[in-house]
Short mmCIF file of N, CA and C in Angstrom, two decimals:
data_model
loop_
_atom_site.label_atom_id
_atom_site.label_comp_id
_atom_site.label_asym_id
_atom_site.label_seq_id
_atom_site.Cartn_x
_atom_site.Cartn_y
_atom_site.Cartn_z
N UNK A 1 -0.19 7.94 0.40
CA UNK A 1 1.09 8.69 1.03
C UNK A 1 2.39 8.45 -0.14
N UNK A 2 2.51 9.42 -0.46
CA UNK A 2 3.71 9.11 -1.78
C UNK A 2 5.10 10.32 -1.43
N UNK A 3 6.13 10.05 -1.94
CA UNK A 3 7.15 10.67 -1.64
C UNK A 3 8.25 10.56 -3.18
N UNK A 4 8.20 12.13 -3.41
CA UNK A 4 9.11 12.31 -4.53
C UNK A 4 10.49 12.52 -4.39
N UNK A 5 11.35 11.49 -4.74
CA UNK A 5 12.88 11.66 -4.96
C UNK A 5 13.50 12.47 -5.97
N UNK A 6 13.41 13.67 -5.03
CA UNK A 6 14.50 14.57 -6.02
C UNK A 6 15.41 14.46 -6.56
N UNK A 7 16.23 13.50 -6.24
CA UNK A 7 17.75 13.04 -6.69
C UNK A 7 17.21 12.06 -8.13
N UNK A 8 15.79 11.40 -8.13
CA UNK A 8 15.80 10.68 -8.90
C UNK A 8 14.43 11.60 -9.39
N UNK A 9 14.31 12.46 -10.07
CA UNK A 9 13.10 13.27 -10.48
C UNK A 9 12.06 12.41 -11.33
N UNK A 10 12.41 11.17 -12.00
CA UNK A 10 11.63 10.49 -12.95
C UNK A 10 11.08 9.13 -11.94
N UNK A 11 10.79 9.59 -10.48
CA UNK A 11 10.68 8.42 -9.76
C UNK A 11 9.64 8.87 -8.71
N UNK A 12 8.52 7.89 -8.56
CA UNK A 12 7.72 8.40 -7.06
C UNK A 12 7.24 7.21 -6.79
N UNK A 13 8.12 7.26 -5.33
CA UNK A 13 7.68 6.13 -4.46
C UNK A 13 6.57 6.15 -3.80
N UNK A 14 5.87 5.09 -3.19
CA UNK A 14 4.49 5.23 -2.24
C UNK A 14 4.54 4.21 -1.34
N UNK A 15 3.76 4.25 -0.60
CA UNK A 15 3.20 3.28 0.77
C UNK A 15 1.98 3.23 0.40
N UNK A 16 1.42 2.00 0.86
CA UNK A 16 -0.33 2.44 1.00
C UNK A 16 -0.40 1.79 2.40
N UNK A 17 -1.36 2.03 3.10
CA UNK A 17 -1.33 2.23 4.44
C UNK A 17 -2.96 1.59 4.71
N UNK A 18 -2.91 0.56 5.66
CA UNK A 18 -4.46 0.35 6.31
C UNK A 18 -5.37 -0.34 5.09
N UNK A 19 -4.54 -1.21 4.43
CA UNK A 19 -5.62 -1.38 3.32
C UNK A 19 -6.54 -2.45 3.80
N UNK A 20 -7.72 -2.49 2.86
CA UNK A 20 -8.91 -2.96 3.20
C UNK A 20 -9.11 -3.71 1.85
N UNK A 21 -10.64 -4.84 1.79
CA UNK A 21 -10.94 -5.08 0.44
C UNK A 21 -10.83 -4.54 -0.55
N UNK A 22 -11.48 -3.52 -0.02
CA UNK A 22 -12.09 -2.37 -1.31
C UNK A 22 -11.05 -1.98 -1.88
N UNK A 23 -9.41 -2.27 -1.30
CA UNK A 23 -8.17 -1.69 -1.88
C UNK A 23 -7.79 -2.14 -3.26
N UNK A 24 -8.46 -3.65 -3.49
CA UNK A 24 -8.17 -4.23 -4.55
C UNK A 24 -8.55 -3.69 -5.53
N UNK A 25 -7.87 -3.61 -6.73
CA UNK A 25 -8.18 -2.77 -8.03
C UNK A 25 -7.19 -2.92 -8.82
N UNK A 26 -7.26 -2.00 -9.82
CA UNK A 26 -6.05 -1.64 -10.80
C UNK A 26 -5.62 -0.23 -10.57
N UNK A 27 -4.38 -0.52 -10.28
CA UNK A 27 -3.29 0.76 -10.14
C UNK A 27 -2.63 0.97 -11.31
N UNK A 28 -2.71 2.35 -11.50
CA UNK A 28 -2.17 2.80 -12.70
C UNK A 28 -1.01 4.15 -12.81
N UNK A 29 0.09 3.75 -13.24
CA UNK A 29 1.40 4.80 -13.44
C UNK A 29 0.73 5.88 -14.67
N UNK A 30 0.79 6.89 -14.71
CA UNK A 30 0.87 7.35 -16.12
C UNK A 30 1.59 8.94 -16.14
N UNK A 31 2.87 8.52 -17.41
CA UNK A 31 3.44 10.07 -17.64
C UNK A 31 2.76 11.04 -18.74
N UNK A 32 2.81 12.03 -18.24
CA UNK A 32 2.59 12.70 -19.44
C UNK A 32 3.81 13.57 -20.20
N UNK A 33 3.76 13.99 -21.12
CA UNK A 33 4.86 14.96 -22.21
C UNK A 33 4.07 16.30 -21.70
N UNK A 34 5.01 17.58 -22.11
CA UNK A 34 4.21 18.49 -21.87
C UNK A 34 4.12 18.87 -23.58
N UNK A 35 3.87 20.02 -23.57
CA UNK A 35 3.43 20.73 -25.33
C UNK A 35 4.82 20.55 -26.06
N UNK A 36 4.66 20.30 -27.30
CA UNK A 36 3.48 20.02 -28.02
C UNK A 36 2.78 18.98 -28.43
N UNK A 37 3.73 17.68 -27.61
CA UNK A 37 3.33 16.35 -28.48
C UNK A 37 1.85 16.14 -27.22
N UNK A 38 2.37 16.25 -25.64
CA UNK A 38 1.29 15.84 -24.88
C UNK A 38 1.38 14.30 -24.78
N UNK A 39 2.14 13.19 -25.20
CA UNK A 39 2.38 11.91 -25.55
C UNK A 39 2.08 11.81 -23.77
N UNK A 40 1.31 10.58 -23.76
CA UNK A 40 0.56 9.71 -22.51
C UNK A 40 1.49 8.56 -22.64
N UNK A 41 1.99 7.96 -21.58
CA UNK A 41 2.43 6.53 -21.40
C UNK A 41 1.94 5.95 -20.18
N UNK A 42 1.27 4.53 -20.18
CA UNK A 42 1.18 4.13 -18.56
C UNK A 42 1.68 2.96 -18.25
N UNK A 43 1.53 2.22 -17.12
CA UNK A 43 1.70 0.67 -16.84
C UNK A 43 0.50 0.64 -15.83
N UNK A 44 0.18 -0.60 -15.81
CA UNK A 44 -1.17 -0.66 -14.87
C UNK A 44 -0.59 -2.00 -13.96
N UNK A 45 -0.78 -2.45 -13.02
CA UNK A 45 -0.68 -3.65 -11.85
C UNK A 45 -2.00 -3.79 -11.41
N UNK A 46 -2.59 -5.28 -11.09
CA UNK A 46 -3.32 -5.54 -10.24
C UNK A 46 -3.18 -5.68 -9.14
N UNK A 47 -4.03 -5.14 -7.92
CA UNK A 47 -3.68 -5.57 -6.81
C UNK A 47 -4.74 -6.37 -5.81
N UNK A 48 -4.40 -7.24 -5.27
CA UNK A 48 -5.75 -8.46 -5.05
C UNK A 48 -5.35 -8.21 -3.08
N UNK A 49 -6.25 -7.99 -2.72
CA UNK A 49 -6.02 -7.74 -1.00
C UNK A 49 -6.49 -9.44 -0.39
N UNK A 50 -5.58 -10.10 0.33
CA UNK A 50 -6.35 -11.01 0.86
C UNK A 50 -6.40 -11.35 2.44
N UNK A 51 -7.25 -11.90 3.05
CA UNK A 51 -7.24 -12.07 4.40
C UNK A 51 -7.10 -13.55 4.60
N UNK A 52 -5.94 -13.91 5.54
CA UNK A 52 -5.67 -15.06 5.72
C UNK A 52 -6.47 -15.65 6.66
N UNK A 53 -6.52 -17.09 6.74
CA UNK A 53 -7.44 -17.66 7.87
C UNK A 53 -6.35 -17.39 9.24
N UNK A 54 -7.32 -17.31 10.35
CA UNK A 54 -6.83 -16.90 11.69
C UNK A 54 -5.86 -18.24 11.98
N UNK A 55 -4.92 -18.47 12.44
CA UNK A 55 -4.49 -19.86 12.77
C UNK A 55 -5.09 -20.48 14.21
N UNK A 56 -6.10 -19.92 14.23
CA UNK A 56 -6.93 -20.90 15.24
C UNK A 56 -7.29 -21.82 14.91
N UNK A 57 -8.13 -22.96 16.20
CA UNK A 57 -8.65 -24.00 15.52
C UNK A 57 -10.28 -23.78 15.28
N UNK A 58 -10.46 -24.69 14.26
CA UNK A 58 -12.02 -24.52 13.85
C UNK A 58 -13.11 -24.76 14.99
N UNK A 59 -13.99 -24.50 15.21
CA UNK A 59 -14.68 -24.78 16.52
C UNK A 59 -15.79 -25.58 16.09
N UNK A 60 -16.24 -26.78 16.49
CA UNK A 60 -17.28 -27.83 15.99
C UNK A 60 -18.42 -27.75 17.18
N UNK A 61 -19.66 -27.41 17.25
CA UNK A 61 -20.73 -27.10 18.37
C UNK A 61 -22.00 -27.73 17.49
N UNK A 62 -22.91 -27.97 18.29
CA UNK A 62 -24.34 -28.55 18.08
C UNK A 62 -24.57 -29.57 18.29
N UNK A 63 -23.63 -30.68 18.29
CA UNK A 63 -23.80 -32.11 18.40
C UNK A 63 -23.66 -32.16 19.70
N UNK A 64 -24.81 -33.51 19.61
CA UNK A 64 -24.81 -34.07 21.50
C UNK A 64 -24.20 -35.18 21.00
N UNK A 65 -23.55 -36.07 22.68
CA UNK A 65 -23.16 -37.20 22.48
C UNK A 65 -23.54 -38.35 21.92
N UNK A 66 -24.94 -38.38 21.96
CA UNK A 66 -25.37 -39.88 21.28
C UNK A 66 -26.85 -39.07 20.71
N UNK A 67 -26.94 -40.15 19.52
CA UNK A 67 -28.05 -39.96 18.48
C UNK A 67 -28.59 -41.40 18.57
N UNK A 68 -29.88 -41.57 17.62
CA UNK A 68 -30.58 -42.95 17.50
C UNK A 68 -30.40 -43.08 15.75
N UNK A 69 -30.38 -44.20 15.79
CA UNK A 69 -30.51 -44.73 14.04
C UNK A 69 -32.17 -43.65 13.63
N UNK A 70 -31.65 -43.18 12.29
CA UNK A 70 -32.68 -42.64 11.58
C UNK A 70 -32.60 -41.01 12.02
N UNK A 71 -32.34 -40.86 13.47
CA UNK A 71 -32.34 -39.46 13.75
C UNK A 71 -31.47 -38.40 12.84
N UNK A 72 -31.88 -37.06 13.12
CA UNK A 72 -31.19 -36.04 11.99
C UNK A 72 -30.77 -35.16 13.32
N UNK A 73 -29.18 -34.97 13.18
CA UNK A 73 -28.31 -33.95 13.87
C UNK A 73 -27.81 -33.20 13.40
N UNK A 74 -28.05 -31.73 13.73
CA UNK A 74 -27.26 -30.53 13.45
C UNK A 74 -26.12 -30.19 14.10
N UNK A 75 -25.04 -29.72 13.90
CA UNK A 75 -23.75 -29.09 13.72
C UNK A 75 -23.44 -28.11 13.08
N UNK A 76 -22.36 -27.60 13.68
CA UNK A 76 -21.63 -26.12 13.00
C UNK A 76 -20.50 -25.88 13.23
N UNK A 77 -19.14 -25.83 12.02
CA UNK A 77 -18.08 -25.70 12.09
C UNK A 77 -17.92 -24.27 11.58
N UNK A 78 -17.31 -23.81 12.67
CA UNK A 78 -16.97 -22.42 12.32
C UNK A 78 -15.64 -22.15 12.11
N UNK A 79 -15.23 -21.05 11.73
CA UNK A 79 -13.64 -20.86 11.63
C UNK A 79 -13.79 -19.38 11.03
N UNK A 80 -12.65 -18.53 11.34
CA UNK A 80 -12.84 -17.19 11.49
C UNK A 80 -12.67 -16.74 10.01
N UNK A 81 -13.13 -15.76 9.41
CA UNK A 81 -13.33 -15.25 7.91
C UNK A 81 -11.85 -15.30 7.16
N UNK A 82 -12.22 -15.34 6.19
CA UNK A 82 -10.70 -15.34 5.12
C UNK A 82 -11.33 -14.90 3.56
N UNK A 83 -10.68 -14.09 3.50
CA UNK A 83 -10.55 -13.72 1.69
C UNK A 83 -9.54 -14.27 0.80
N UNK A 84 -9.83 -15.09 -0.04
CA UNK A 84 -11.09 -15.55 -0.53
C UNK A 84 -11.65 -16.50 0.41
N UNK A 85 -12.78 -17.00 0.37
CA UNK A 85 -13.25 -18.14 1.47
C UNK A 85 -12.26 -19.53 1.59
N UNK A 86 -12.14 -19.41 2.81
CA UNK A 86 -11.42 -20.67 3.33
C UNK A 86 -12.12 -22.20 3.21
N UNK A 87 -11.50 -23.20 2.76
CA UNK A 87 -12.60 -24.32 1.92
C UNK A 87 -12.58 -25.33 3.51
N UNK A 88 -13.76 -25.55 3.88
CA UNK A 88 -13.59 -26.41 5.26
C UNK A 88 -14.02 -27.92 4.75
N UNK A 89 -13.49 -28.83 5.36
CA UNK A 89 -13.84 -30.09 5.21
C UNK A 89 -14.43 -31.00 6.33
N UNK A 90 -15.43 -31.47 6.29
CA UNK A 90 -16.10 -31.95 7.33
C UNK A 90 -16.10 -33.75 6.99
N UNK A 91 -15.09 -34.24 8.15
CA UNK A 91 -15.09 -35.89 8.00
C UNK A 91 -16.10 -36.57 9.10
N UNK A 92 -16.34 -37.55 8.77
CA UNK A 92 -16.81 -38.67 9.78
C UNK A 92 -16.32 -39.73 9.71
N UNK A 93 -15.44 -39.98 10.95
CA UNK A 93 -14.72 -41.23 11.09
C UNK A 93 -13.25 -40.95 10.01
N UNK A 94 -12.62 -39.86 10.29
CA UNK A 94 -11.76 -39.19 8.85
C UNK A 94 -12.36 -40.23 7.97
N UNK A 95 -13.31 -40.40 7.14
CA UNK A 95 -13.35 -40.33 5.86
C UNK A 95 -14.88 -39.69 5.68
N UNK A 96 -15.20 -40.09 3.94
CA UNK A 96 -16.33 -39.15 3.78
C UNK A 96 -16.38 -37.78 3.58
N UNK A 97 -15.10 -37.07 3.48
CA UNK A 97 -15.23 -35.67 3.31
C UNK A 97 -16.42 -34.93 2.52
N UNK A 98 -16.55 -34.23 2.84
CA UNK A 98 -17.99 -33.29 2.54
C UNK A 98 -17.30 -31.58 2.38
N UNK A 99 -17.04 -30.97 1.32
CA UNK A 99 -16.28 -30.09 1.21
C UNK A 99 -17.74 -28.72 1.49
N UNK A 100 -17.15 -28.09 2.60
CA UNK A 100 -18.23 -27.02 2.88
C UNK A 100 -17.41 -25.22 2.22
N UNK A 101 -18.28 -24.43 1.83
CA UNK A 101 -17.64 -23.36 1.55
C UNK A 101 -18.26 -22.00 2.46
N UNK A 102 -17.14 -21.35 2.90
CA UNK A 102 -17.58 -20.37 3.96
C UNK A 102 -18.74 -18.86 3.12
N UNK A 103 -19.63 -18.77 3.98
CA UNK A 103 -20.36 -17.60 2.92
C UNK A 103 -19.95 -16.36 3.50
#
Protein backbone atom coordinates (compact mmCIF):
# COMPACT_ATOMS: atom_id res chain seq x y z
CA UNK A 1 0.00 0.00 0.00
CA UNK A 2 1.41 3.42 -0.89
CA UNK A 3 0.24 7.00 -1.06
CA UNK A 4 1.57 9.75 -3.28
CA UNK A 5 1.67 13.13 -1.58
CA UNK A 6 0.87 15.50 -4.46
CA UNK A 7 1.78 18.52 -2.30
CA UNK A 8 5.29 17.04 -2.10
CA UNK A 9 5.73 15.32 -5.48
CA UNK A 10 9.19 13.97 -4.63
CA UNK A 11 7.87 11.87 -1.77
CA UNK A 12 6.05 8.54 -1.68
CA UNK A 13 4.89 7.28 1.70
CA UNK A 14 3.96 3.67 2.25
CA UNK A 15 2.77 1.38 5.01
CA UNK A 16 3.51 -2.34 5.17
CA UNK A 17 0.75 -4.44 6.71
CA UNK A 18 0.39 -8.09 7.74
CA UNK A 19 4.13 -8.67 7.87
CA UNK A 20 5.43 -12.24 7.83
CA UNK A 21 8.88 -13.66 8.47
CA UNK A 22 9.27 -13.80 4.70
CA UNK A 23 8.81 -9.99 4.63
CA UNK A 24 12.38 -9.65 5.92
CA UNK A 25 14.80 -8.45 3.31
CA UNK A 26 16.34 -5.49 1.52
CA UNK A 27 13.95 -2.73 0.50
CA UNK A 28 15.08 -0.31 -2.17
CA UNK A 29 13.87 3.14 -3.26
CA UNK A 30 14.95 4.11 -6.75
CA UNK A 31 14.72 7.45 -8.55
CA UNK A 32 15.28 7.68 -12.31
CA UNK A 33 15.65 10.75 -14.47
CA UNK A 34 14.08 11.06 -17.91
CA UNK A 35 15.92 11.25 -21.20
CA UNK A 36 18.52 12.08 -22.20
CA UNK A 37 20.52 11.13 -19.05
CA UNK A 38 18.36 8.35 -17.50
CA UNK A 39 20.47 8.81 -14.36
CA UNK A 40 19.35 6.50 -11.55
CA UNK A 41 19.93 6.84 -7.81
CA UNK A 42 18.79 4.53 -5.05
CA UNK A 43 18.87 3.91 -1.31
CA UNK A 44 18.46 0.57 0.46
CA UNK A 45 17.50 -0.52 3.96
CA UNK A 46 17.29 -3.96 5.49
CA UNK A 47 14.13 -4.91 7.35
CA UNK A 48 14.23 -7.74 9.88
CA UNK A 49 10.98 -9.19 11.15
CA UNK A 50 11.08 -10.44 14.72
CA UNK A 51 8.59 -12.49 16.72
CA UNK A 52 8.81 -11.69 20.41
CA UNK A 53 8.25 -14.55 22.83
CA UNK A 54 4.77 -14.66 24.27
CA UNK A 55 4.96 -13.43 27.88
CA UNK A 56 3.53 -16.72 29.12
CA UNK A 57 5.43 -18.95 31.53
CA UNK A 58 7.51 -21.81 30.11
CA UNK A 59 5.91 -25.20 30.69
CA UNK A 60 7.90 -28.06 32.25
CA UNK A 61 6.44 -31.53 31.67
CA UNK A 62 7.52 -35.16 31.84
CA UNK A 63 9.18 -35.26 35.24
CA UNK A 64 7.93 -37.59 37.93
CA UNK A 65 7.91 -36.76 41.63
CA UNK A 66 10.51 -39.36 42.48
CA UNK A 67 13.61 -40.94 40.95
CA UNK A 68 16.23 -43.41 42.12
CA UNK A 69 20.00 -43.12 41.99
CA UNK A 70 21.20 -44.00 38.50
CA UNK A 71 17.75 -43.46 36.91
CA UNK A 72 17.38 -41.60 33.65
CA UNK A 73 14.56 -39.10 33.65
CA UNK A 74 13.07 -37.20 30.74
CA UNK A 75 11.51 -33.79 30.77
CA UNK A 76 10.39 -31.16 28.36
CA UNK A 77 10.60 -27.38 28.72
CA UNK A 78 8.24 -25.72 26.24
CA UNK A 79 7.94 -22.05 25.39
CA UNK A 80 6.09 -20.28 22.60
CA UNK A 81 7.97 -19.96 19.30
CA UNK A 82 9.92 -16.78 18.71
CA UNK A 83 12.26 -15.43 16.05
CA UNK A 84 15.14 -15.24 16.48
CA UNK A 85 14.83 -18.32 18.70
CA UNK A 86 14.63 -17.68 22.44
CA UNK A 87 17.29 -19.12 24.71
CA UNK A 88 15.98 -21.43 27.41
CA UNK A 89 18.07 -22.18 30.48
CA UNK A 90 17.43 -25.31 32.52
CA UNK A 91 18.53 -25.09 36.17
CA UNK A 92 18.90 -27.87 38.72
CA UNK A 93 18.41 -26.53 42.26
CA UNK A 94 18.98 -23.00 40.92
CA UNK A 95 22.51 -23.92 39.69
CA UNK A 96 24.22 -25.81 36.86
CA UNK A 97 22.61 -23.98 33.97
CA UNK A 98 22.23 -25.90 30.72
CA UNK A 99 21.57 -23.66 27.70
CA UNK A 100 18.90 -25.00 25.35
CA UNK A 101 18.13 -23.72 21.84
CA UNK A 102 14.60 -23.60 20.47
CA UNK A 103 14.15 -25.66 17.29
